Amino acid sequence: MLAETQKHSEHPLKRVEYSTFELTRLTPHIGAEIRGLDLSKALSAEESRELDAAFQDWMVLVFRDQAISRDEHKAFGRSFGRLHSHPMHKVGMRGEDPEILPVITTPDSAYTAGDGWHTDVTCDAIPPKCSILRIHETPGGGGGDTLFANMVLAYELLSDPMKEFLSGLSAVHDGALPYVGAYKAKAPEGGFAKTEHPVVTVHPESGARVLYVNSGFTTHIKGLTSQESRRVLDLLFDHVATTPRLHCRVQWEPDTMTLWDNRCTQHHAVWDYYPECRRGERVSVLDTVAPACL
Ligand code: SIN
């Protein structure tokens, strides 16, 4: 069914001209491919300044042909802040190095990590601000793309009465939902992290409002009845999943690296390549402030 009223983005066109690299947009609202930067080396001050600007505008940046080592991957992550350690490491389910999250799907996998709309680790009081995934083995027959959604635009496209209803509400984000529910991990002593965040947050750098609930971690909205909370969350989750203009799609090649902003995006790994394999590694970077509202 077509929408009766079409709302448009309130944001001006995003910048595409940079002096230190070439940028090609994936869509007008989210996602850009960058060519001309070698992420195995420290970036110059001007490259870093332009990269920060492009990251703020485009939210998801795709870099091709980055055959870099694990240490170089971590060093690039550290240029954004301290590295995050994923909660699944604490229960011995994700490799040896706490700063590297292996992302591996084989014919024997019971699930593929991230195969549903989510923002990384929002069960933490201070979730990672960004993640950097490098895929080194793509499925031979294609597939294994990652979808991303612009959660600033997701907020903007809501009606004014809905925005008003959501402002001031907070929601619970529970690590047990994905880690125990979907991944069948045994919870550590004291359980996985569980925390409350505002339903609408403000991006600490751009100042934009962000719809900040996700089907991966958000269990309920505080202060609503359980039925109200379920219906409202499902409405918001459907909005994210069924509004194509929120989305971009990253097609991986061996040695593609993608950097995304967890403070204003969600993503969804697509498992459409069974029985083939896909392998990569993710580094995430800790934020310094908790998601906040105005
Ligand atoms: C994730 O970080 O959720 C995994 C994304 C992917 O494998 O494409």
PDB file of C-alpha atoms and ligand atoms in Angstrom:
ATOM      1  CA  MET A   1       0.000   0.000   0.000  1.00  0.00           C
ATOM      2  CA  LEU A   2       1.345   3.476  -0.804  1.00  0.00           C
ATOM      3  CA  ALA A   3       1.822   6.010   1.968  1.00  0.00           C
ATOM      4  CA  GLU A   4      -0.906   8.654   2.118  1.00  0.00           C
ATOM      5  CA  THR A   5       1.583  11.350   3.027  1.00  0.00           C
ATOM      6  CA  GLN A   6       5.230  11.247   2.070  1.00  0.00           C
ATOM      7  CA  LYS A   7       7.636  12.832   4.533  1.00  0.00           C
ATOM      8  CA  HIS A   8      11.070  13.869   3.333  1.00  0.00           C
ATOM      9  CA  SER A   9      14.443  14.106   5.003  1.00  0.00           C
ATOM     10  CA  GLU A  10      15.027  17.447   6.697  1.00  0.00           C
ATOM     11  CA  HIS A  11      18.769  17.167   6.095  1.00  0.00           C
ATOM     12  CA  PRO A  12      20.583  18.977   3.274  1.00  0.00           C
ATOM     13  CA  LEU A  13      22.480  17.010   0.639  1.00  0.00           C
ATOM     14  CA  LYS A  14      25.581  15.343   1.986  1.00  0.00           C
ATOM     15  CA  ARG A  15      29.100  16.279   0.896  1.00  0.00           C
ATOM     16  CA  VAL A  16      30.721  14.156  -1.838  1.00  0.00           C
ATOM     17  CA  GLU A  17      33.884  16.158  -2.679  1.00  0.00           C
ATOM     18  CA  TYR A  18      36.998  15.520  -0.581  1.00  0.00           C
ATOM     19  CA  SER A  19      40.625  16.350  -1.320  1.00  0.00           C
ATOM     20  CA  THR A  20      42.308  13.281   0.248  1.00  0.00           C
ATOM     21  CA  PHE A  21      40.076  10.471  -1.136  1.00  0.00           C
ATOM     22  CA  GLU A  22      37.295   9.728  -3.608  1.00  0.00           C
ATOM     23  CA  LEU A  23      33.814   9.156  -2.263  1.00  0.00           C
ATOM     24  CA  THR A  24      30.994   7.406  -4.114  1.00  0.00           C
ATOM     25  CA  ARG A  25      27.625   7.316  -2.422  1.00  0.00           C
ATOM     26  CA  LEU A  26      25.687   4.064  -2.063  1.00  0.00           C
ATOM     27  CA  THR A  27      22.377   5.918  -1.594  1.00  0.00           C
ATOM     28  CA  PRO A  28      21.561   9.618  -1.058  1.00  0.00           C
ATOM     29  CA  HIS A  29      20.930   9.108   2.681  1.00  0.00           C
ATOM     30  CA  ILE A  30      23.340   6.480   4.007  1.00  0.00           C
ATOM     31  CA  GLY A  31      26.515   4.697   2.943  1.00  0.00           C
ATOM     32  CA  ALA A  32      29.497   5.695   0.832  1.00  0.00           C
ATOM     33  CA  GLU A  33      32.463   3.928  -0.683  1.00  0.00           C
ATOM     34  CA  ILE A  34      35.891   5.502  -0.167  1.00  0.00           C
ATOM     35  CA  ARG A  35      38.849   4.936  -2.477  1.00  0.00           C
ATOM     36  CA  GLY A  36      42.368   6.276  -2.060  1.00  0.00           C
ATOM     37  CA  LEU A  37      43.079   5.613   1.630  1.00  0.00           C
ATOM     38  CA  ASP A  38      45.423   2.893   2.895  1.00  0.00           C
ATOM     39  CA  LEU A  39      44.099   1.905   6.327  1.00  0.00           C
ATOM     40  CA  SER A  40      47.207  -0.148   7.154  1.00  0.00           C
ATOM     41  CA  LYS A  41      49.043   3.138   7.786  1.00  0.00           C
ATOM     42  CA  ALA A  42      48.381   6.011  10.160  1.00  0.00           C
ATOM     43  CA  LEU A  43      46.312   8.648   8.368  1.00  0.00           C
ATOM     44  CA  SER A  44      47.543  12.212   7.971  1.00  0.00           C
ATOM     45  CA  ALA A  45      45.797  14.948   9.965  1.00  0.00           C
ATOM     46  CA  GLU A  46      43.933  16.096   6.827  1.00  0.00           C
ATOM     47  CA  GLU A  47      42.909  12.534   5.884  1.00  0.00           C
ATOM     48  CA  SER A  48      41.588  11.987   9.447  1.00  0.00           C
ATOM     49  CA  ARG A  49      39.719  15.282   9.439  1.00  0.00           C
ATOM     50  CA  GLU A  50      38.044  14.510   6.118  1.00  0.00           C
ATOM     51  CA  LEU A  51      37.324  10.922   7.140  1.00  0.00           C
ATOM     52  CA  ASP A  52      35.596  12.133  10.338  1.00  0.00           C
ATOM     53  CA  ALA A  53      33.499  14.532   8.257  1.00  0.00           C
ATOM     54  CA  ALA A  54      32.520  11.803   5.778  1.00  0.00           C
ATOM     55  CA  PHE A  55      31.724   9.416   8.649  1.00  0.00           C
ATOM     56  CA  GLN A  56      29.410  11.940  10.271  1.00  0.00           C
ATOM     57  CA  ASP A  57      27.615  12.561   6.986  1.00  0.00           C
ATOM     58  CA  TRP A  58      27.393   9.029   5.582  1.00  0.00           C
ATOM     59  CA  MET A  59      27.302   6.857   8.755  1.00  0.00           C
ATOM     60  CA  VAL A  60      28.593   3.781   6.887  1.00  0.00           C
ATOM     61  CA  LEU A  61      31.922   3.896   5.011  1.00  0.00           C
ATOM     62  CA  VAL A  62      33.116   1.059   2.776  1.00  0.00           C
ATOM     63  CA  PHE A  63      36.836   0.670   1.953  1.00  0.00           C
ATOM     64  CA  ARG A  64      37.944  -1.814  -0.725  1.00  0.00           C
ATOM     65  CA  ASP A  65      41.233  -3.752  -1.052  1.00  0.00           C
ATOM     66  CA  GLN A  66      42.357  -3.375   2.567  1.00  0.00           C
ATOM     67  CA  ALA A  67      44.577  -6.480   2.919  1.00  0.00           C
ATOM     68  CA  ILE A  68      45.639  -5.426   6.388  1.00  0.00           C
ATOM     69  CA  SER A  69      46.875  -7.387   9.383  1.00  0.00           C
ATOM     70  CA  ARG A  70      44.938  -7.881  12.613  1.00  0.00           C
ATOM     71  CA  ASP A  71      47.220  -5.394  14.391  1.00  0.00           C
ATOM     72  CA  GLU A  72      46.657  -2.811  11.657  1.00  0.00           C
ATOM     73  CA  HIS A  73      42.909  -3.373  11.908  1.00  0.00           C
ATOM     74  CA  LYS A  74      43.101  -2.757  15.661  1.00  0.00           C
ATOM     75  CA  ALA A  75      45.322   0.302  15.165  1.00  0.00           C
ATOM     76  CA  PHE A  76      42.740   1.795  12.776  1.00  0.00           C
ATOM     77  CA  GLY A  77      40.066   1.086  15.439  1.00  0.00           C
ATOM     78  CA  ARG A  78      42.187   2.779  18.114  1.00  0.00           C
ATOM     79  CA  SER A  79      42.296   5.940  16.028  1.00  0.00           C
ATOM     80  CA  PHE A  80      38.629   6.329  17.081  1.00  0.00           C
ATOM     81  CA  GLY A  81      39.067   5.423  20.778  1.00  0.00           C
ATOM     82  CA  ARG A  82      39.584   2.455  23.150  1.00  0.00           C
ATOM     83  CA  LEU A  83      38.709  -0.951  21.762  1.00  0.00           C
ATOM     84  CA  HIS A  84      35.635  -2.790  23.024  1.00  0.00           C
ATOM     85  CA  SER A  85      35.603  -6.409  24.217  1.00  0.00           C
ATOM     86  CA  HIS A  86      32.515  -8.344  23.133  1.00  0.00           C
ATOM     87  CA  PRO A  87      30.422  -9.992  25.926  1.00  0.00           C
ATOM     88  CA  MET A  88      30.543 -13.364  24.120  1.00  0.00           C
ATOM     89  CA  HIS A  89      34.300 -13.511  24.848  1.00  0.00           C
ATOM     90  CA  LYS A  90      33.523 -13.678  28.552  1.00  0.00           C
ATOM     91  CA  VAL A  91      31.649 -16.935  27.983  1.00  0.00           C
ATOM     92  CA  GLY A  92      34.374 -18.350  25.732  1.00  0.00           C
ATOM     93  CA  MET A  93      32.317 -18.257  22.537  1.00  0.00           C
ATOM     94  CA  ARG A  94      34.179 -15.821  20.276  1.00  0.00           C
ATOM     95  CA  GLY A  95      37.884 -16.554  19.811  1.00  0.00           C
ATOM     96  CA  GLU A  96      41.015 -15.769  21.760  1.00  0.00           C
ATOM     97  CA  ASP A  97      41.594 -12.051  21.361  1.00  0.00           C
ATOM     98  CA  PRO A  98      39.069  -9.985  23.342  1.00  0.00           C
ATOM     99  CA  GLU A  99      39.518  -7.037  20.962  1.00  0.00           C
ATOM    100  CA  ILE A 100      38.710  -9.087  17.848  1.00  0.00           C
ATOM    101  CA  LEU A 101      35.286 -10.548  17.191  1.00  0.00           C
ATOM    102  CA  PRO A 102      35.514 -13.381  14.644  1.00  0.00           C
ATOM    103  CA  VAL A 103      32.553 -13.330  12.241  1.00  0.00           C
ATOM    104  CA  ILE A 104      32.464 -16.833  10.784  1.00  0.00           C
ATOM    105  CA  THR A 105      29.668 -18.767   9.097  1.00  0.00           C
ATOM    106  CA  THR A 106      30.211 -22.285   7.734  1.00  0.00           C
ATOM    107  CA  PRO A 107      27.831 -25.096   6.714  1.00  0.00           C
ATOM    108  CA  ASP A 108      27.982 -26.268  10.351  1.00  0.00           C
ATOM    109  CA  SER A 109      26.879 -22.944  11.825  1.00  0.00           C
ATOM    110  CA  ALA A 110      23.602 -23.021  13.742  1.00  0.00           C
ATOM    111  CA  TYR A 111      23.165 -19.292  13.073  1.00  0.00           C
ATOM    112  CA  THR A 112      25.021 -16.401  11.538  1.00  0.00           C
ATOM    113  CA  ALA A 113      25.814 -13.573  13.933  1.00  0.00           C
ATOM    114  CA  GLY A 114      23.838 -10.390  13.339  1.00  0.00           C
ATOM    115  CA  ASP A 115      21.171 -11.999  11.111  1.00  0.00           C
ATOM    116  CA  GLY A 116      18.432  -9.579  12.234  1.00  0.00           C
ATOM    117  CA  TRP A 117      18.148  -5.783  12.594  1.00  0.00           C
ATOM    118  CA  HIS A 118      20.240  -4.572  15.517  1.00  0.00           C
ATOM    119  CA  THR A 119      22.759  -2.063  16.796  1.00  0.00           C
ATOM    120  CA  ASP A 120      25.886  -3.551  18.354  1.00  0.00           C
ATOM    121  CA  VAL A 121      25.776  -4.417  22.062  1.00  0.00           C
ATOM    122  CA  THR A 122      23.166  -1.852  23.170  1.00  0.00           C
ATOM    123  CA  CYS A 123      22.777  -3.921  26.363  1.00  0.00           C
ATOM    124  CA  ASP A 124      25.956  -2.178  27.585  1.00  0.00           C
ATOM    125  CA  ALA A 125      25.545   1.030  29.599  1.00  0.00           C
ATOM    126  CA  ILE A 126      27.974   2.632  27.152  1.00  0.00           C
ATOM    127  CA  PRO A 127      27.693   0.681  23.875  1.00  0.00           C
ATOM    128  CA  PRO A 128      30.421   0.764  21.219  1.00  0.00           C
ATOM    129  CA  LYS A 129      30.277   3.950  19.169  1.00  0.00           C
ATOM    130  CA  CYS A 130      31.475   2.338  15.973  1.00  0.00           C
ATOM    131  CA  SER A 131      32.440  -1.016  14.530  1.00  0.00           C
ATOM    132  CA  ILE A 132      34.858  -1.943  11.755  1.00  0.00           C
ATOM    133  CA  LEU A 133      34.308  -5.253  10.008  1.00  0.00           C
ATOM    134  CA  ARG A 134      36.774  -6.722   7.541  1.00  0.00           C
ATOM    135  CA  ILE A 135      35.571  -9.685   5.492  1.00  0.00           C
ATOM    136  CA  HIS A 136      38.422 -11.747   4.073  1.00  0.00           C
ATOM    137  CA  GLU A 137      36.423 -14.683   2.649  1.00  0.00           C
ATOM    138  CA  THR A 138      33.197 -14.073   0.765  1.00  0.00           C
ATOM    139  CA  PRO A 139      30.820 -16.832  -0.354  1.00  0.00           C
ATOM    140  CA  GLY A 140      31.879 -18.116  -3.807  1.00  0.00           C
ATOM    141  CA  GLY A 141      28.376 -17.905  -5.256  1.00  0.00           C
ATOM    142  CA  GLY A 142      27.727 -14.370  -4.027  1.00  0.00           C
ATOM    143  CA  GLY A 143      25.513 -13.175  -1.187  1.00  0.00           C
ATOM    144  CA  GLY A 144      26.469 -12.440   2.410  1.00  0.00           C
ATOM    145  CA  ASP A 145      25.715  -8.718   2.066  1.00  0.00           C
ATOM    146  CA  THR A 146      25.058  -6.484   5.057  1.00  0.00           C
ATOM    147  CA  LEU A 147      22.118  -4.075   5.169  1.00  0.00           C
ATOM    148  CA  PHE A 148      22.329  -0.832   7.123  1.00  0.00           C
ATOM    149  CA  ALA A 149      19.542   1.542   8.214  1.00  0.00           C
ATOM    150  CA  ASN A 150      19.755   5.271   8.909  1.00  0.00           C
ATOM    151  CA  MET A 151      18.129   5.767  12.324  1.00  0.00           C
ATOM    152  CA  VAL A 152      18.168   9.575  12.088  1.00  0.00           C
ATOM    153  CA  LEU A 153      15.966   9.316   9.009  1.00  0.00           C
ATOM    154  CA  ALA A 154      13.904   6.587  10.735  1.00  0.00           C
ATOM    155  CA  TYR A 155      13.133   9.122  13.475  1.00  0.00           C
ATOM    156  CA  GLU A 156      12.459  11.975  11.031  1.00  0.00           C
ATOM    157  CA  LEU A 157       9.939   9.919   9.054  1.00  0.00           C
ATOM    158  CA  LEU A 158       7.735   9.335  12.116  1.00  0.00           C
ATOM    159  CA  SER A 159       4.688  11.574  12.508  1.00  0.00           C
ATOM    160  CA  ASP A 160       4.881  14.508  14.912  1.00  0.00           C
ATOM    161  CA  PRO A 161       2.388  12.915  17.382  1.00  0.00           C
ATOM    162  CA  MET A 162       4.459   9.702  17.401  1.00  0.00           C
ATOM    163  CA  LYS A 163       7.673  11.688  17.988  1.00  0.00           C
ATOM    164  CA  GLU A 164       6.018  13.473  20.878  1.00  0.00           C
ATOM    165  CA  PHE A 165       4.761  10.190  22.356  1.00  0.00           C
ATOM    166  CA  LEU A 166       8.238   8.629  22.237  1.00  0.00           C
ATOM    167  CA  SER A 167      10.142  11.619  23.613  1.00  0.00           C
ATOM    168  CA  GLY A 168      11.049  11.117  27.261  1.00  0.00           C
ATOM    169  CA  LEU A 169      10.440   7.330  27.179  1.00  0.00           C
ATOM    170  CA  SER A 170      13.194   4.861  27.942  1.00  0.00           C
ATOM    171  CA  ALA A 171      13.554   1.207  27.014  1.00  0.00           C
ATOM    172  CA  VAL A 172      15.364  -1.818  28.396  1.00  0.00           C
ATOM    173  CA  HIS A 173      18.113  -3.451  26.284  1.00  0.00           C
ATOM    174  CA  ASP A 174      18.995  -6.965  27.465  1.00  0.00           C
ATOM    175  CA  GLY A 175      22.029  -8.991  26.336  1.00  0.00           C
ATOM    176  CA  ALA A 176      20.233 -12.230  27.200  1.00  0.00           C
ATOM    177  CA  LEU A 177      17.847 -11.639  24.278  1.00  0.00           C
ATOM    178  CA  PRO A 178      20.448 -12.333  21.547  1.00  0.00           C
ATOM    179  CA  TYR A 179      23.180 -14.125  23.465  1.00  0.00           C
ATOM    180  CA  VAL A 180      21.037 -16.645  25.342  1.00  0.00           C
ATOM    181  CA  GLY A 181      17.851 -16.483  23.226  1.00  0.00           C
ATOM    182  CA  ALA A 182      19.406 -16.671  19.761  1.00  0.00           C
ATOM    183  CA  TYR A 183      23.022 -17.791  20.261  1.00  0.00           C
ATOM    184  CA  LYS A 184      22.321 -20.262  23.123  1.00  0.00           C
ATOM    185  CA  ALA A 185      25.230 -18.988  25.244  1.00  0.00           C
ATOM    186  CA  LYS A 186      25.360 -19.870  28.914  1.00  0.00           C
ATOM    187  CA  ALA A 187      25.055 -16.579  30.789  1.00  0.00           C
ATOM    188  CA  PRO A 188      28.089 -15.570  32.878  1.00  0.00           C
ATOM    189  CA  GLU A 189      27.735 -15.202  36.636  1.00  0.00           C
ATOM    190  CA  GLY A 190      25.502 -12.183  37.222  1.00  0.00           C
ATOM    191  CA  GLY A 191      24.036 -12.514  33.712  1.00  0.00           C
ATOM    192  CA  PHE A 192      24.679 -10.564  30.537  1.00  0.00           C
ATOM    193  CA  ALA A 193      24.454  -6.775  30.722  1.00  0.00           C
ATOM    194  CA  LYS A 194      21.004  -5.210  30.801  1.00  0.00           C
ATOM    195  CA  THR A 195      20.466  -1.474  30.735  1.00  0.00           C
ATOM    196  CA  GLU A 196      18.050   1.361  29.961  1.00  0.00           C
ATOM    197  CA  HIS A 197      18.483   3.905  27.165  1.00  0.00           C
ATOM    198  CA  PRO A 198      16.229   6.729  25.933  1.00  0.00           C
ATOM    199  CA  VAL A 199      13.966   5.653  23.045  1.00  0.00           C
ATOM    200  CA  VAL A 200      15.047   8.802  21.204  1.00  0.00           C
ATOM    201  CA  THR A 201      18.675   9.798  21.626  1.00  0.00           C
ATOM    202  CA  VAL A 202      20.766  12.691  20.366  1.00  0.00           C
ATOM    203  CA  HIS A 203      23.900  11.950  18.369  1.00  0.00           C
ATOM    204  CA  PRO A 204      26.772  13.426  20.421  1.00  0.00           C
ATOM    205  CA  GLU A 205      28.575  14.876  17.389  1.00  0.00           C
ATOM    206  CA  SER A 206      25.897  15.798  14.822  1.00  0.00           C
ATOM    207  CA  GLY A 207      23.198  16.716  17.376  1.00  0.00           C
ATOM    208  CA  ALA A 208      20.631  14.796  15.273  1.00  0.00           C
ATOM    209  CA  ARG A 209      17.809  12.892  16.967  1.00  0.00           C
ATOM    210  CA  VAL A 210      17.978   9.137  16.592  1.00  0.00           C
ATOM    211  CA  LEU A 211      15.375   6.389  17.010  1.00  0.00           C
ATOM    212  CA  TYR A 212      17.285   4.161  19.425  1.00  0.00           C
ATOM    213  CA  VAL A 213      15.422   0.856  19.852  1.00  0.00           C
ATOM    214  CA  ASN A 214      16.389  -2.323  18.021  1.00  0.00           C
ATOM    215  CA  SER A 215      14.882  -5.768  17.694  1.00  0.00           C
ATOM    216  CA  GLY A 216      18.179  -7.419  18.641  1.00  0.00           C
ATOM    217  CA  PHE A 217      18.336  -6.106  22.201  1.00  0.00           C
ATOM    218  CA  THR A 218      15.313  -3.987  23.163  1.00  0.00           C
ATOM    219  CA  THR A 219      12.849  -5.983  25.276  1.00  0.00           C
ATOM    220  CA  HIS A 220      10.362  -3.369  26.498  1.00  0.00           C
ATOM    221  CA  ILE A 221       9.552   0.297  26.944  1.00  0.00           C
ATOM    222  CA  LYS A 222       9.376   1.393  30.561  1.00  0.00           C
ATOM    223  CA  GLY A 223       6.068   2.689  31.920  1.00  0.00           C
ATOM    224  CA  LEU A 224       3.849   1.059  29.236  1.00  0.00           C
ATOM    225  CA  THR A 225       1.830  -2.106  29.806  1.00  0.00           C
ATOM    226  CA  SER A 226       3.500  -5.180  28.323  1.00  0.00           C
ATOM    227  CA  GLN A 227       0.909  -5.251  25.521  1.00  0.00           C
ATOM    228  CA  GLU A 228       1.376  -1.541  24.730  1.00  0.00           C
ATOM    229  CA  SER A 229       5.142  -1.920  24.812  1.00  0.00           C
ATOM    230  CA  ARG A 230       5.091  -4.955  22.475  1.00  0.00           C
ATOM    231  CA  ARG A 231       2.826  -3.215  19.948  1.00  0.00           C
ATOM    232  CA  VAL A 232       4.815   0.036  19.959  1.00  0.00           C
ATOM    233  CA  LEU A 233       8.152  -1.761  19.639  1.00  0.00           C
ATOM    234  CA  ASP A 234       6.815  -3.965  16.832  1.00  0.00           C
ATOM    235  CA  LEU A 235       5.548  -0.876  15.011  1.00  0.00           C
ATOM    236  CA  LEU A 236       8.997   0.752  15.305  1.00  0.00           C
ATOM    237  CA  PHE A 237      10.843  -2.444  14.332  1.00  0.00           C
ATOM    238  CA  ASP A 238       8.550  -2.851  11.287  1.00  0.00           C
ATOM    239  CA  HIS A 239       9.211   0.776  10.339  1.00  0.00           C
ATOM    240  CA  VAL A 240      12.963   0.038  10.264  1.00  0.00           C
ATOM    241  CA  ALA A 241      12.613  -3.284   8.446  1.00  0.00           C
ATOM    242  CA  THR A 242      10.045  -2.231   5.834  1.00  0.00           C
ATOM    243  CA  THR A 243      11.123   1.287   4.815  1.00  0.00           C
ATOM    244  CA  PRO A 244      13.628   0.729   1.992  1.00  0.00           C
ATOM    245  CA  ARG A 245      14.735   4.359   1.782  1.00  0.00           C
ATOM    246  CA  LEU A 246      16.308   4.012   5.231  1.00  0.00           C
ATOM    247  CA  HIS A 247      18.627   1.317   3.888  1.00  0.00           C
ATOM    248  CA  CYS A 248      21.860   0.772   2.040  1.00  0.00           C
ATOM    249  CA  ARG A 249      23.364  -2.583   1.165  1.00  0.00           C
ATOM    250  CA  VAL A 250      27.074  -3.363   1.384  1.00  0.00           C
ATOM    251  CA  GLN A 251      28.312  -6.042  -1.022  1.00  0.00           C
ATOM    252  CA  TRP A 252      31.530  -7.458   0.305  1.00  0.00           C
ATOM    253  CA  GLU A 253      34.612  -8.432  -1.685  1.00  0.00           C
ATOM    254  CA  PRO A 254      37.626 -10.124  -0.091  1.00  0.00           C
ATOM    255  CA  ASP A 255      39.445  -7.405   1.932  1.00  0.00           C
ATOM    256  CA  THR A 256      36.545  -4.987   2.060  1.00  0.00           C
ATOM    257  CA  MET A 257      36.408  -3.112   5.371  1.00  0.00           C
ATOM    258  CA  THR A 258      33.295  -1.298   6.538  1.00  0.00           C
ATOM    259  CA  LEU A 259      33.126   1.259   9.327  1.00  0.00           C
ATOM    260  CA  TRP A 260      29.685   2.064  10.778  1.00  0.00           C
ATOM    261  CA  ASP A 261      28.359   4.437  13.401  1.00  0.00           C
ATOM    262  CA  ASN A 262      26.418   2.483  16.034  1.00  0.00           C
ATOM    263  CA  ARG A 263      25.008   5.738  17.457  1.00  0.00           C
ATOM    264  CA  CYS A 264      22.784   6.321  14.429  1.00  0.00           C
ATOM    265  CA  THR A 265      22.501   3.074  12.439  1.00  0.00           C
ATOM    266  CA  GLN A 266      21.272  -0.488  12.632  1.00  0.00           C
ATOM    267  CA  HIS A 267      22.499  -3.364  10.496  1.00  0.00           C
ATOM    268  CA  HIS A 268      21.449  -6.842   9.399  1.00  0.00           C
ATOM    269  CA  ALA A 269      23.732  -9.595   8.081  1.00  0.00           C
ATOM    270  CA  VAL A 270      22.068 -11.623   5.305  1.00  0.00           C
ATOM    271  CA  TRP A 271      22.571 -15.407   5.459  1.00  0.00           C
ATOM    272  CA  ASP A 272      21.648 -16.335   1.893  1.00  0.00           C
ATOM    273  CA  TYR A 273      24.750 -18.373   0.995  1.00  0.00           C
ATOM    274  CA  TYR A 274      24.324 -21.700   2.809  1.00  0.00           C
ATOM    275  CA  PRO A 275      26.230 -24.077   2.476  1.00  0.00           C
ATOM    276  CA  GLU A 276      29.084 -21.733   1.578  1.00  0.00           C
ATOM    277  CA  CYS A 277      31.397 -19.967   4.029  1.00  0.00           C
ATOM    278  CA  ARG A 278      31.944 -16.349   4.945  1.00  0.00           C
ATOM    279  CA  ARG A 279      34.754 -15.242   7.279  1.00  0.00           C
ATOM    280  CA  GLY A 280      35.852 -11.950   8.738  1.00  0.00           C
ATOM    281  CA  GLU A 281      36.831 -10.097  11.894  1.00  0.00           C
ATOM    282  CA  ARG A 282      35.258  -7.145  13.654  1.00  0.00           C
ATOM    283  CA  VAL A 283      36.777  -4.502  15.890  1.00  0.00           C
ATOM    284  CA  SER A 284      34.484  -2.209  17.884  1.00  0.00           C
ATOM    285  CA  VAL A 285      35.365   1.037  19.623  1.00  0.00           C
ATOM    286  CA  LEU A 286      34.052   2.105  23.021  1.00  0.00           C
ATOM    287  CA  ASP A 287      32.143   5.318  23.293  1.00  0.00           C
ATOM    288  CA  THR A 288      32.962   7.708  26.125  1.00  0.00           C
ATOM    289  CA  VAL A 289      29.370   8.771  26.888  1.00  0.00           C
ATOM    290  CA  ALA A 290      26.118   6.846  27.289  1.00  0.00           C
ATOM    291  CA  PRO A 291      23.340   7.419  24.705  1.00  0.00           C
ATOM    292  CA  ALA A 292      21.491  10.519  25.906  1.00  0.00           C
ATOM    293  CA  CYS A 293      18.357  12.480  25.089  1.00  0.00           C
ATOM    294  CA  LEU A 294      18.078  16.291  24.946  1.00  0.00           C
TER     295      LEU A 294
HETATM  296  C1  SIN B   1      27.558  -7.866  12.849  1.00  0.00           C
HETATM  297  O1  SIN B   1      28.462  -7.118  13.205  1.00  0.00           O
HETATM  298  O2  SIN B   1      26.455  -7.834  13.357  1.00  0.00           O
HETATM  299  C2  SIN B   1      27.822  -8.816  11.706  1.00  0.00           C
HETATM  300  C3  SIN B   1      27.629  -8.122  10.412  1.00  0.00           C
HETATM  301  C4  SIN B   1      27.950  -9.007   9.255  1.00  0.00           C
HETATM  302  O3  SIN B   1      28.463 -10.118   9.436  1.00  0.00           O
HETATM  303  O4  SIN B   1      27.696  -8.597   8.131  1.00  0.00           O
END
